[in-house]
PDB file of C-alpha atoms in Angstrom:
ATOM      1  CA  MET A 255     -86.544 -48.072-158.465  1.00 57.00           C
ATOM      2  CA  GLN A 256     -82.761 -47.986-158.662  1.00 64.00           C
ATOM      3  CA  LYS A 257     -82.867 -49.660-162.122  1.00 64.00           C
ATOM      4  CA  ILE A 258     -85.263 -46.983-163.390  1.00 68.00           C
ATOM      5  CA  GLY A 259     -82.910 -44.259-162.144  1.00 55.00           C
ATOM      6  CA  MET A 260     -79.956 -45.879-163.945  1.00 57.00           C
ATOM      7  CA  PHE A 261     -82.024 -46.148-167.144  1.00 58.00           C
ATOM      8  CA  ILE A 262     -82.977 -42.458-166.995  1.00 63.00           C
ATOM      9  CA  LEU A 263     -79.358 -41.461-166.345  1.00 53.00           C
ATOM     10  CA  LEU A 264     -78.169 -43.590-169.279  1.00 56.00           C
ATOM     11  CA  PHE A 265     -80.884 -42.063-171.498  1.00 57.00           C
ATOM     12  CA  LEU A 266     -79.849 -38.516-170.565  1.00 55.00           C
ATOM     13  CA  ILE A 267     -76.161 -39.212-171.236  1.00 57.00           C
ATOM     14  CA  THR A 268     -77.012 -40.730-174.632  1.00 54.00           C
ATOM     15  CA  THR A 269     -79.277 -37.798-175.516  1.00 51.00           C
ATOM     16  CA  VAL A 270     -76.612 -35.221-174.605  1.00 51.00           C
ATOM     17  CA  THR A 271     -73.993 -37.112-176.654  1.00 49.00           C
ATOM     18  CA  TRP A 272     -76.257 -37.325-179.711  1.00 52.00           C
ATOM     19  CA  ALA A 273     -77.262 -33.662-179.368  1.00 52.00           C
ATOM     20  CA  GLN A 274     -73.682 -32.622-180.169  1.00 84.00           C
ATOM     21  CA  LYS A 275     -73.733 -34.357-183.582  1.00 89.00           C
ATOM     22  CA  ILE A 276     -75.739 -32.929-186.468  1.00 91.00           C
ATOM     23  CA  SER A 277     -76.403 -33.942-190.043  1.00 91.00           C
ATOM     24  CA  VAL A 278     -75.004 -31.346-192.408  1.00 93.00           C
ATOM     25  CA  GLN A 279     -75.856 -31.215-196.079  1.00 93.00           C
ATOM     26  CA  GLY A 280     -74.576 -28.715-198.550  1.00 93.00           C
ATOM     27  CA  VAL A 281     -73.493 -27.736-202.026  1.00 94.00           C
ATOM     28  CA  VAL A 282     -69.991 -26.836-203.215  1.00 94.00           C
ATOM     29  CA  ALA A 283     -69.843 -24.504-206.211  1.00 92.00           C
ATOM     30  CA  ASP A 284     -67.782 -21.810-207.912  1.00 91.00           C
ATOM     31  CA  SER A 285     -68.849 -18.753-209.886  1.00 88.00           C
ATOM     32  CA  GLU A 286     -69.655 -20.975-212.905  1.00 89.00           C
ATOM     33  CA  GLY A 287     -71.761 -23.633-211.129  1.00 91.00           C
ATOM     34  CA  VAL A 288     -71.534 -26.768-208.969  1.00 92.00           C
ATOM     35  CA  LEU A 289     -68.294 -28.721-208.427  1.00 91.00           C
ATOM     36  CA  PRO A 290     -68.753 -32.503-208.535  1.00 93.00           C
ATOM     37  CA  GLY A 291     -65.897 -34.424-206.901  1.00 92.00           C
ATOM     38  CA  ALA A 292     -64.854 -31.705-204.423  1.00 92.00           C
ATOM     39  CA  SER A 293     -63.368 -33.016-201.162  1.00 92.00           C
ATOM     40  CA  VAL A 294     -65.128 -32.141-197.887  1.00 92.00           C
ATOM     41  CA  VAL A 295     -63.194 -33.227-194.753  1.00 91.00           C
ATOM     42  CA  VAL A 296     -63.700 -32.426-191.062  1.00 90.00           C
ATOM     43  CA  LYS A 297     -60.677 -30.465-189.786  1.00 88.00           C
ATOM     44  CA  GLY A 298     -58.573 -32.414-187.333  1.00 82.00           C
ATOM     45  CA  THR A 299     -59.330 -35.777-188.946  1.00 77.00           C
ATOM     46  CA  GLU A 300     -56.835 -35.491-191.809  1.00 65.00           C
ATOM     47  CA  THR A 301     -54.598 -38.131-190.229  1.00 65.00           C
ATOM     48  CA  GLY A 302     -55.912 -41.316-188.725  1.00 68.00           C
ATOM     49  CA  ASN A 303     -59.668 -41.702-189.031  1.00 76.00           C
ATOM     50  CA  ILE A 304     -60.683 -39.285-191.754  1.00 78.00           C
ATOM     51  CA  VAL A 305     -64.251 -38.025-191.563  1.00 84.00           C
ATOM     52  CA  GLY A 306     -65.242 -36.672-194.936  1.00 88.00           C
ATOM     53  CA  THR A 307     -66.778 -37.227-198.326  1.00 90.00           C
ATOM     54  CA  ILE A 308     -66.727 -35.974-201.896  1.00 91.00           C
ATOM     55  CA  THR A 309     -69.505 -34.086-203.601  1.00 93.00           C
ATOM     56  CA  ASP A 310     -71.817 -35.945-205.967  1.00 93.00           C
ATOM     57  CA  PHE A 311     -72.611 -35.077-209.592  1.00 92.00           C
ATOM     58  CA  ASP A 312     -74.755 -32.121-208.438  1.00 93.00           C
ATOM     59  CA  GLY A 313     -72.052 -30.774-206.084  1.00 93.00           C
ATOM     60  CA  LYS A 314     -73.987 -31.980-203.000  1.00 94.00           C
ATOM     61  CA  PHE A 315     -72.613 -33.648-199.871  1.00 94.00           C
ATOM     62  CA  ASN A 316     -73.981 -34.998-196.588  1.00 93.00           C
ATOM     63  CA  LEU A 317     -72.015 -35.560-193.345  1.00 91.00           C
ATOM     64  CA  ILE A 318     -72.713 -36.178-189.661  1.00 91.00           C
ATOM     65  CA  VAL A 319     -70.391 -33.900-187.688  1.00 90.00           C
ATOM     66  CA  ASP A 320     -70.042 -32.119-184.350  1.00 91.00           C
ATOM     67  CA  ARG A 321     -71.981 -28.852-184.068  1.00 91.00           C
ATOM     68  CA  ASP A 322     -68.728 -26.873-183.814  1.00 89.00           C
ATOM     69  CA  ALA A 323     -66.835 -28.734-186.562  1.00 90.00           C
ATOM     70  CA  VAL A 324     -64.824 -26.958-189.228  1.00 92.00           C
ATOM     71  CA  LEU A 325     -64.989 -28.346-192.765  1.00 92.00           C
ATOM     72  CA  ILE A 326     -62.012 -28.182-195.125  1.00 92.00           C
ATOM     73  CA  VAL A 327     -63.234 -27.997-198.715  1.00 93.00           C
ATOM     74  CA  SER A 328     -60.834 -28.491-201.624  1.00 91.00           C
ATOM     75  CA  PHE A 329     -60.865 -29.084-205.364  1.00 91.00           C
ATOM     76  CA  ILE A 330     -58.022 -29.167-207.905  1.00 87.00           C
ATOM     77  CA  GLY A 331     -57.393 -25.674-209.269  1.00 85.00           C
ATOM     78  CA  TYR A 332     -59.233 -23.925-206.403  1.00 90.00           C
ATOM     79  CA  VAL A 333     -58.150 -22.296-203.141  1.00 90.00           C
ATOM     80  CA  VAL A 334     -58.692 -24.589-200.110  1.00 92.00           C
ATOM     81  CA  LYS A 335     -61.408 -23.143-197.867  1.00 92.00           C
ATOM     82  CA  GLU A 336     -62.138 -23.745-194.183  1.00 92.00           C
ATOM     83  CA  PHE A 337     -65.816 -23.428-193.351  1.00 91.00           C
ATOM     84  CA  PRO A 338     -67.090 -23.458-189.711  1.00 92.00           C
ATOM     85  CA  VAL A 339     -70.396 -25.348-189.320  1.00 91.00           C
ATOM     86  CA  ASN A 340     -71.590 -23.379-186.239  1.00 90.00           C
ATOM     87  CA  GLY A 341     -74.643 -25.625-185.825  1.00 88.00           C
ATOM     88  CA  GLN A 342     -75.928 -25.004-189.364  1.00 90.00           C
ATOM     89  CA  THR A 343     -77.518 -27.989-191.112  1.00 90.00           C
ATOM     90  CA  VAL A 344     -77.616 -26.601-194.669  1.00 92.00           C
ATOM     91  CA  LEU A 345     -74.462 -25.093-196.153  1.00 91.00           C
ATOM     92  CA  SER A 346     -73.609 -23.384-199.410  1.00 92.00           C
ATOM     93  CA  ILE A 347     -69.857 -23.202-200.006  1.00 93.00           C
ATOM     94  CA  GLU A 348     -68.308 -21.264-202.879  1.00 92.00           C
ATOM     95  CA  LEU A 349     -64.687 -21.888-203.849  1.00 92.00           C
ATOM     96  CA  GLU A 350     -62.459 -19.393-205.616  1.00 90.00           C
ATOM     97  CA  SER A 351     -60.294 -20.320-208.584  1.00 87.00           C
ATOM     98  CA  GLU A 352     -56.592 -20.464-207.788  1.00 81.00           C
ATOM     99  CA  SER A 353     -54.479 -17.824-209.511  1.00 70.00           C
ATOM    100  CA  THR A 354     -51.887 -20.278-210.858  1.00 59.00           C
ATOM    101  CA  GLN A 355     -52.865 -21.854-214.118  1.00 55.00           C
ATOM    102  CA  LEU A 356     -53.568 -25.571-214.115  1.00 55.00           C
ATOM    103  CA  ASP A 357     -51.537 -25.967-217.319  1.00 57.00           C
ATOM    104  CA  ASP A 358     -48.385 -25.357-215.296  1.00 60.00           C
ATOM    105  CA  VAL A 359     -49.008 -28.358-212.999  1.00 60.00           C
ATOM    106  CA  VAL A 360     -48.257 -31.984-213.828  1.00 61.00           C
ATOM    107  CA  VAL A 361     -49.715 -34.765-211.683  1.00 60.00           C
ATOM    108  CA  VAL A 362     -47.183 -37.551-211.208  1.00 59.00           C
ATOM    109  CA  GLY A 363     -47.485 -40.868-209.365  1.00 57.00           C
ATOM    110  CA  TYR A 364     -45.947 -39.479-206.179  1.00 58.00           C
ATOM    111  CA  GLY A 365     -47.477 -35.972-205.990  1.00 56.00           C
ATOM    112  CA  THR A 366     -47.507 -32.905-208.205  1.00 52.00           C
ATOM    113  CA  GLN A 367     -44.725 -30.920-209.835  1.00 58.00           C
ATOM    114  CA  THR A 368     -44.547 -27.759-211.843  1.00 57.00           C
ATOM    115  CA  LYS A 369     -44.317 -28.381-215.559  1.00 55.00           C
ATOM    116  CA  ALA A 370     -40.871 -26.757-215.730  1.00 55.00           C
ATOM    117  CA  SER A 371     -39.331 -29.192-213.227  1.00 56.00           C
ATOM    118  CA  ALA A 372     -41.067 -32.266-214.642  1.00 55.00           C
ATOM    119  CA  ILE A 373     -40.521 -31.693-218.350  1.00 55.00           C
ATOM    120  CA  ALA A 374     -37.112 -33.352-218.388  1.00 57.00           C
ATOM    121  CA  SER A 375     -38.324 -36.441-216.553  1.00 59.00           C
ATOM    122  CA  ILE A 376     -41.438 -37.265-218.576  1.00 65.00           C
ATOM    123  CA  ALA A 377     -41.183 -39.008-221.924  1.00 70.00           C
ATOM    124  CA  GLN A 378     -43.571 -41.121-223.926  1.00 76.00           C
ATOM    125  CA  ALA A 379     -43.378 -43.771-226.584  1.00 76.00           C
ATOM    126  CA  LYS A 380     -46.302 -44.174-228.930  1.00 78.00           C
ATOM    127  CA  GLY A 381     -47.346 -47.624-230.054  1.00 76.00           C
ATOM    128  CA  ASP A 382     -47.032 -46.736-233.742  1.00 78.00           C
ATOM    129  CA  ASP A 383     -43.429 -45.608-233.215  1.00 76.00           C
ATOM    130  CA  MET A 384     -42.628 -48.811-231.341  1.00 74.00           C
ATOM    131  CA  LEU A 385     -43.998 -50.901-234.231  1.00 75.00           C
ATOM    132  CA  LYS A 386     -41.651 -49.109-236.650  1.00 75.00           C
ATOM    133  CA  THR A 387     -38.531 -50.269-234.781  1.00 74.00           C
ATOM    134  CA  GLY A 388     -38.155 -53.304-237.003  1.00 73.00           C
ATOM    135  CA  ASN A 389     -37.824 -56.966-236.214  1.00 76.00           C
ATOM    136  CA  VAL A 390     -37.938 -57.088-232.401  1.00 74.00           C
ATOM    137  CA  THR A 391     -39.258 -59.821-230.139  1.00 74.00           C
ATOM    138  CA  SER A 392     -40.140 -57.860-226.976  1.00 75.00           C
ATOM    139  CA  VAL A 393     -41.287 -54.477-225.752  1.00 75.00           C
ATOM    140  CA  THR A 394     -37.927 -54.058-224.021  1.00 74.00           C
ATOM    141  CA  GLU A 395     -36.124 -54.279-227.351  1.00 75.00           C
ATOM    142  CA  SER A 396     -38.500 -51.837-229.039  1.00 75.00           C
ATOM    143  CA  LEU A 397     -37.941 -49.231-226.284  1.00 73.00           C
ATOM    144  CA  GLN A 398     -34.157 -49.418-226.688  1.00 75.00           C
ATOM    145  CA  GLY A 399     -32.848 -45.991-227.687  1.00 72.00           C
ATOM    146  CA  MET A 400     -36.342 -44.519-227.943  1.00 74.00           C
ATOM    147  CA  LEU A 401     -36.680 -42.723-224.576  1.00 73.00           C
ATOM    148  CA  PRO A 402     -34.013 -40.472-223.054  1.00 72.00           C
ATOM    149  CA  GLY A 403     -32.683 -41.810-219.779  1.00 70.00           C
ATOM    150  CA  VAL A 404     -34.168 -45.289-220.268  1.00 73.00           C
ATOM    151  CA  THR A 405     -31.771 -48.176-220.445  1.00 74.00           C
ATOM    152  CA  SER A 406     -33.203 -51.475-221.627  1.00 73.00           C
ATOM    153  CA  MET A 407     -31.316 -54.694-221.305  1.00 72.00           C
ATOM    154  CA  VAL A 408     -32.038 -58.220-222.495  1.00 68.00           C
ATOM    155  CA  SER A 409     -30.616 -60.656-219.966  1.00 71.00           C
ATOM    156  CA  ASN A 410     -30.409 -63.673-222.286  1.00 69.00           C
ATOM    157  CA  GLY A 411     -30.523 -64.495-225.957  1.00 66.00           C
ATOM    158  CA  LYS A 412     -33.883 -66.231-226.036  1.00 69.00           C
ATOM    159  CA  PRO A 413     -36.366 -64.422-228.288  1.00 66.00           C
ATOM    160  CA  GLY A 414     -39.178 -62.820-226.296  1.00 62.00           C
ATOM    161  CA  ASP A 415     -37.576 -63.610-222.931  1.00 64.00           C
ATOM    162  CA  SER A 416     -36.213 -60.535-221.177  1.00 54.00           C
TER     163      SER A 416
END
């Protein structure tokens, strides 16, 4: 009889724990239509064990979260929105376009910068221009003098060995 009582107690504890989690599905869109690739993250999990997903091609997502969770929804060029679940299982989230123009933002390997601050630090060399540099034996030699702020150096005299 004591084993049956322990089983019932364990069952009740498990049921109460599972009752606090719900499966939430939803769609992220803007005024034009759905947003595939939008980030949906549970607030408070940004560091450590992130609980979240990205929307699929149709702007849909599916997560298992606490009933009282708050979702943080973001997409490049849109205002980040916090959306409380409040026990709802089907959500429709609409994001608003950010007022700054995306043309003024440059994505770099270590974050983002405004175009004005990054313009002096970004340069490019086209392959056709590099081929016109003459008789060179390495990429290092063809870049020499082509990009501002780039110093190329050949450490020995062997052709093709930098």
